JSON list of C-alpha atoms in Angstrom, two decimals:
[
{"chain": "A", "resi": 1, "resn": "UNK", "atom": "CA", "xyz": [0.00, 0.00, 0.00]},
{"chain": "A", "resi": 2, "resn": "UNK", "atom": "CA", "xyz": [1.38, 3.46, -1.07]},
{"chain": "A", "resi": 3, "resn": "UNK", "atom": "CA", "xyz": [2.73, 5.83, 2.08]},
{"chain": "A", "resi": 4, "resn": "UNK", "atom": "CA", "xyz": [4.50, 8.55, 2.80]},
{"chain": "A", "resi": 5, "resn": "UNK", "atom": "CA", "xyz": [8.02, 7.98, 4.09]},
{"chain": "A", "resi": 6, "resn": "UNK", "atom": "CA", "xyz": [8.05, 10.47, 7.47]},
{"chain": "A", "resi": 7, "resn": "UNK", "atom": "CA", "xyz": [11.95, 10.76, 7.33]},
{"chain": "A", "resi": 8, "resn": "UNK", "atom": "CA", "xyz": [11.94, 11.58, 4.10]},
{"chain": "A", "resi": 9, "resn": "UNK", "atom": "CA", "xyz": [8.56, 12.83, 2.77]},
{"chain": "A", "resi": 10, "resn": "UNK", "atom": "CA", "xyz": [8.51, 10.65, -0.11]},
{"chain": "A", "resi": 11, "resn": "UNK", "atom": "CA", "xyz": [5.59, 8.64, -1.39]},
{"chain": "A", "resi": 12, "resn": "UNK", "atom": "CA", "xyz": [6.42, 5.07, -1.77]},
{"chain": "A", "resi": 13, "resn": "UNK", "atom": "CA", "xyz": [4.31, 2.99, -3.64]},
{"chain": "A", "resi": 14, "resn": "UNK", "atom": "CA", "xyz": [3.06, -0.34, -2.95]},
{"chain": "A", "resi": 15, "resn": "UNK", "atom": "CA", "xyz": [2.67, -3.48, -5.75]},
{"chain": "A", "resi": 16, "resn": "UNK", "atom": "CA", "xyz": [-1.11, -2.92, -5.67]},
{"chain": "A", "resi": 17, "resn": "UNK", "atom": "CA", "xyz": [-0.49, 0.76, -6.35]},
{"chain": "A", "resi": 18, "resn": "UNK", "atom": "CA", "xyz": [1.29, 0.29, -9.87]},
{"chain": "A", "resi": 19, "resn": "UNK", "atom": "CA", "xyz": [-0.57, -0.75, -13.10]},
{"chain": "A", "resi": 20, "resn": "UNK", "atom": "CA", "xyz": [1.37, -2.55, -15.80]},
{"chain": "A", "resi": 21, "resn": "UNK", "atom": "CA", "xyz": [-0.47, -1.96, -19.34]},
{"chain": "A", "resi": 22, "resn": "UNK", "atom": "CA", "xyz": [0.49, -3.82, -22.06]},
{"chain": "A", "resi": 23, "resn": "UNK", "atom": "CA", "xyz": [1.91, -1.54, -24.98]},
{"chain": "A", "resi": 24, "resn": "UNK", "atom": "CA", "xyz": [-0.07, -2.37, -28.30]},
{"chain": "A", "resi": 25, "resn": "UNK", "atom": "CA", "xyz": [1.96, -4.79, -30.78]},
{"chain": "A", "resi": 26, "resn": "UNK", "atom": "CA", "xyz": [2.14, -5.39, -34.69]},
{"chain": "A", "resi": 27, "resn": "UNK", "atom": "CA", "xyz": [3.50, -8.74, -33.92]},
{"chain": "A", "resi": 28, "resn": "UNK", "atom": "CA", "xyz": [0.55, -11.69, -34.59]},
{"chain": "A", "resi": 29, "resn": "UNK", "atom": "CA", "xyz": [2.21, -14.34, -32.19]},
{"chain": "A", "resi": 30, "resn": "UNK", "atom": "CA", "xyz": [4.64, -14.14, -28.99]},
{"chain": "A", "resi": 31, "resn": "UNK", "atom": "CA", "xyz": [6.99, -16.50, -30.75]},
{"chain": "A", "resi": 32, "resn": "UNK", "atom": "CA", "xyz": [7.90, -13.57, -33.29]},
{"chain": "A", "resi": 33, "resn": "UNK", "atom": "CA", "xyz": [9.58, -11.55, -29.96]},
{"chain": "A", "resi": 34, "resn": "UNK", "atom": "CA", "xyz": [13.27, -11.43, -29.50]},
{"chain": "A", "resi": 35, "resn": "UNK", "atom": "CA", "xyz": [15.00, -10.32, -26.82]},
{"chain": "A", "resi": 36, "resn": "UNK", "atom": "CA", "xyz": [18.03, -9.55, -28.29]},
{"chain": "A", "resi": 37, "resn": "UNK", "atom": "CA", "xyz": [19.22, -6.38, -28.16]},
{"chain": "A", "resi": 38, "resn": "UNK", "atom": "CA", "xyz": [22.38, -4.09, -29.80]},
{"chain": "A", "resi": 39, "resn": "UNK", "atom": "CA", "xyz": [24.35, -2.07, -27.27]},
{"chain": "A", "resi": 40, "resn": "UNK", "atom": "CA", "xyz": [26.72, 0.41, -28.38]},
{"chain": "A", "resi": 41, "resn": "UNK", "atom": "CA", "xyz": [28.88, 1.77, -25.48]},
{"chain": "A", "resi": 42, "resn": "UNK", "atom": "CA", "xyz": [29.62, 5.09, -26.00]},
{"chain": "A", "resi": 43, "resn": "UNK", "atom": "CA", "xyz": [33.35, 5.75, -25.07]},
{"chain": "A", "resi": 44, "resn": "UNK", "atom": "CA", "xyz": [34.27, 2.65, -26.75]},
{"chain": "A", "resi": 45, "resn": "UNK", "atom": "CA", "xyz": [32.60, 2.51, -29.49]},
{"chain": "A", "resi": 46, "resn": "UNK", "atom": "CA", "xyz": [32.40, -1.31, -28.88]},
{"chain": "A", "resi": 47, "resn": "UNK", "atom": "CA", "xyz": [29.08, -2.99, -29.69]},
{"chain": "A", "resi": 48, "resn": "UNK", "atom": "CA", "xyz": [26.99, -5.22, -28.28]},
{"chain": "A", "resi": 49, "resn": "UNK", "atom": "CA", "xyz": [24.21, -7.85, -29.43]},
{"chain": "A", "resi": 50, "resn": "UNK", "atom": "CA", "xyz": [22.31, -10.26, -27.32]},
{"chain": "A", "resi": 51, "resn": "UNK", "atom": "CA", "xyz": [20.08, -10.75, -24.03]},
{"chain": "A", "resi": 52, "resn": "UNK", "atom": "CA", "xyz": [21.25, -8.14, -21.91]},
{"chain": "A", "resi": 53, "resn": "UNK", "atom": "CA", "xyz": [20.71, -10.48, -18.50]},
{"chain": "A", "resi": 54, "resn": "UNK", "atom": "CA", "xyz": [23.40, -10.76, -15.90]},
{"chain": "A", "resi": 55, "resn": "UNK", "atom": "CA", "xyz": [23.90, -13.12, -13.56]},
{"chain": "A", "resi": 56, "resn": "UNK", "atom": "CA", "xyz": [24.95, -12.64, -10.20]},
{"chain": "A", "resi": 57, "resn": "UNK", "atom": "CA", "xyz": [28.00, -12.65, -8.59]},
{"chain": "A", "resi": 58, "resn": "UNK", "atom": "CA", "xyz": [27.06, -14.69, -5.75]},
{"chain": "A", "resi": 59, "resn": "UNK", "atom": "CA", "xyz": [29.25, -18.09, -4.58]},
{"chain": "A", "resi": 60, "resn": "UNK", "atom": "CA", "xyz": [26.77, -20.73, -5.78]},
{"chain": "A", "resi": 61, "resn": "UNK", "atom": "CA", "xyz": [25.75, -18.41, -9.32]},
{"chain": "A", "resi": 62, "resn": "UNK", "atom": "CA", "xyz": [29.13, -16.93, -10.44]},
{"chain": "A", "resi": 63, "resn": "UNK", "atom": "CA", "xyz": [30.68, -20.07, -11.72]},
{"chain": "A", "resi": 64, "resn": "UNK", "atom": "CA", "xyz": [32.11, -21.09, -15.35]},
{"chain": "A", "resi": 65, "resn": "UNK", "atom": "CA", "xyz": [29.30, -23.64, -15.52]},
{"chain": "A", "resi": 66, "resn": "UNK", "atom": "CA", "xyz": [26.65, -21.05, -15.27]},
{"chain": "A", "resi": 67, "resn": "UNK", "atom": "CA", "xyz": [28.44, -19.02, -18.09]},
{"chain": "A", "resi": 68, "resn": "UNK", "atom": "CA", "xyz": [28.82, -21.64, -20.39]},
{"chain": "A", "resi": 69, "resn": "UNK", "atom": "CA", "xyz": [25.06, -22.19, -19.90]},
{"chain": "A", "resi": 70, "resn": "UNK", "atom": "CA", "xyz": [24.32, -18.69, -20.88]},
{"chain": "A", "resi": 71, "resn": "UNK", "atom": "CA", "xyz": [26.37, -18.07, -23.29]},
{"chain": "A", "resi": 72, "resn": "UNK", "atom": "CA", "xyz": [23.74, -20.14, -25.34]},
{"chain": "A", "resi": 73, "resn": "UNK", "atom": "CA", "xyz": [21.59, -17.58, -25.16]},
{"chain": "A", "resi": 74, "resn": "UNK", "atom": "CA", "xyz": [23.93, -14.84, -25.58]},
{"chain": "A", "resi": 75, "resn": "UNK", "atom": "CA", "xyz": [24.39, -13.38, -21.53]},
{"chain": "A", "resi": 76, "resn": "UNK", "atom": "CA", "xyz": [25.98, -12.20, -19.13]},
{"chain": "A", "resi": 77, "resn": "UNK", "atom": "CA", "xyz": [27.57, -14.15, -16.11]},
{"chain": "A", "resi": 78, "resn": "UNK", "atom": "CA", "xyz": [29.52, -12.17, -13.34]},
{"chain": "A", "resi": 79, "resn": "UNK", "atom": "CA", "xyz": [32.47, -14.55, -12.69]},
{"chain": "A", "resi": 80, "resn": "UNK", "atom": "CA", "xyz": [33.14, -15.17, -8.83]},
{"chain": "A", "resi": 81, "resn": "UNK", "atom": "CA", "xyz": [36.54, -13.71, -7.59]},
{"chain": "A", "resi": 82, "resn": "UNK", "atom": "CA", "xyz": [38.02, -17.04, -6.18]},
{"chain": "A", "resi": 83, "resn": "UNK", "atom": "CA", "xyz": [38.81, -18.48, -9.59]},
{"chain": "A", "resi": 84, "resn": "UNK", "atom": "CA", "xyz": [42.51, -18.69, -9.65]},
{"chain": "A", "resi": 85, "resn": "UNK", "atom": "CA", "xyz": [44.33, -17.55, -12.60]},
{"chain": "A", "resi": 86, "resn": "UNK", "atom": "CA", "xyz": [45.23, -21.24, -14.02]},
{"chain": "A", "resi": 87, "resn": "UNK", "atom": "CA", "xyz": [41.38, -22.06, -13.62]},
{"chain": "A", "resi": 88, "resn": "UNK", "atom": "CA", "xyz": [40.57, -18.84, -16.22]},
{"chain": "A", "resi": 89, "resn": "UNK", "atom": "CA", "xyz": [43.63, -19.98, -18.25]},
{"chain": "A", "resi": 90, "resn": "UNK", "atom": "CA", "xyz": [41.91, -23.38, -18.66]},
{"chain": "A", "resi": 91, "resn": "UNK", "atom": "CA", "xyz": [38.44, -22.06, -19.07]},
{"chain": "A", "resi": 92, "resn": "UNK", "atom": "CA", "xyz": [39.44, -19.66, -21.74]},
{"chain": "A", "resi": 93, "resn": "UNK", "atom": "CA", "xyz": [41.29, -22.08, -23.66]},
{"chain": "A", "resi": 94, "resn": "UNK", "atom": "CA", "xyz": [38.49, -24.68, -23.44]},
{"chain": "A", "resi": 95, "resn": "UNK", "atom": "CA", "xyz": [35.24, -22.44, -23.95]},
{"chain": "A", "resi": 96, "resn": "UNK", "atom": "CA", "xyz": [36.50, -19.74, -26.58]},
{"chain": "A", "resi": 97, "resn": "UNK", "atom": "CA", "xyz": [33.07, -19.13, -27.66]},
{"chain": "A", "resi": 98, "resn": "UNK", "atom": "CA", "xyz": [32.36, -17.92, -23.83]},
{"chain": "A", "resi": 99, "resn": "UNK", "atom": "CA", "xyz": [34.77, -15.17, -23.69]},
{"chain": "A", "resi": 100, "resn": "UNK", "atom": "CA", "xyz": [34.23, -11.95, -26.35]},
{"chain": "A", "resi": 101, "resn": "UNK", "atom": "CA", "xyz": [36.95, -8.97, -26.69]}
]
């Protein structure tokens, strides 16, 4: 339920106080949506193209398994830090396709 915040005197807004309408489509069937996307990062210039879904960082998430299953559908993974550096070696030189520049 929506409120105001005393501390703050913001209104904060509950889930039954937000309407989601659908935006009208040309598209006859959901199968015809892609969620692919093209990012262009502006100081780069590099680009982009795929789902633009990240994984967590967390322990159990943030592992190489995880990334090779989403790099099938073209995402991200945020690699845990207690890979050691002969673990990357070996995952970059068995899972090429996993690892952009």
């Amino acid at each position: 339920s929506s409120g105001i915040n005393a501390e703050y005197g913001e209104i904060k807004l509950g889930y039954e106080d937000v309407l989601f309408r659908p935006k009208r489509s040309t598209l006859a069937s959901r199968s015809d949506v892609t969620i692919e996307r093209e990012i262009r990062f502006r100081n780069s210039g590099f680009r982009y193209r795929g789902v633009p879904v990240m994984a967590s960082n967390m322990d159990t998430t943030g592992t190489f398994s995880m990334a090779r299953s989403f790099q099938q559908y073209k995402m991200f993974v945020c690699i845990h830090k207690h890979y050691t550096v002969n673990e990357w070696l070996d995952f970059a030189a068995s899972n090429p396709d996993s690892l952009e520049v």
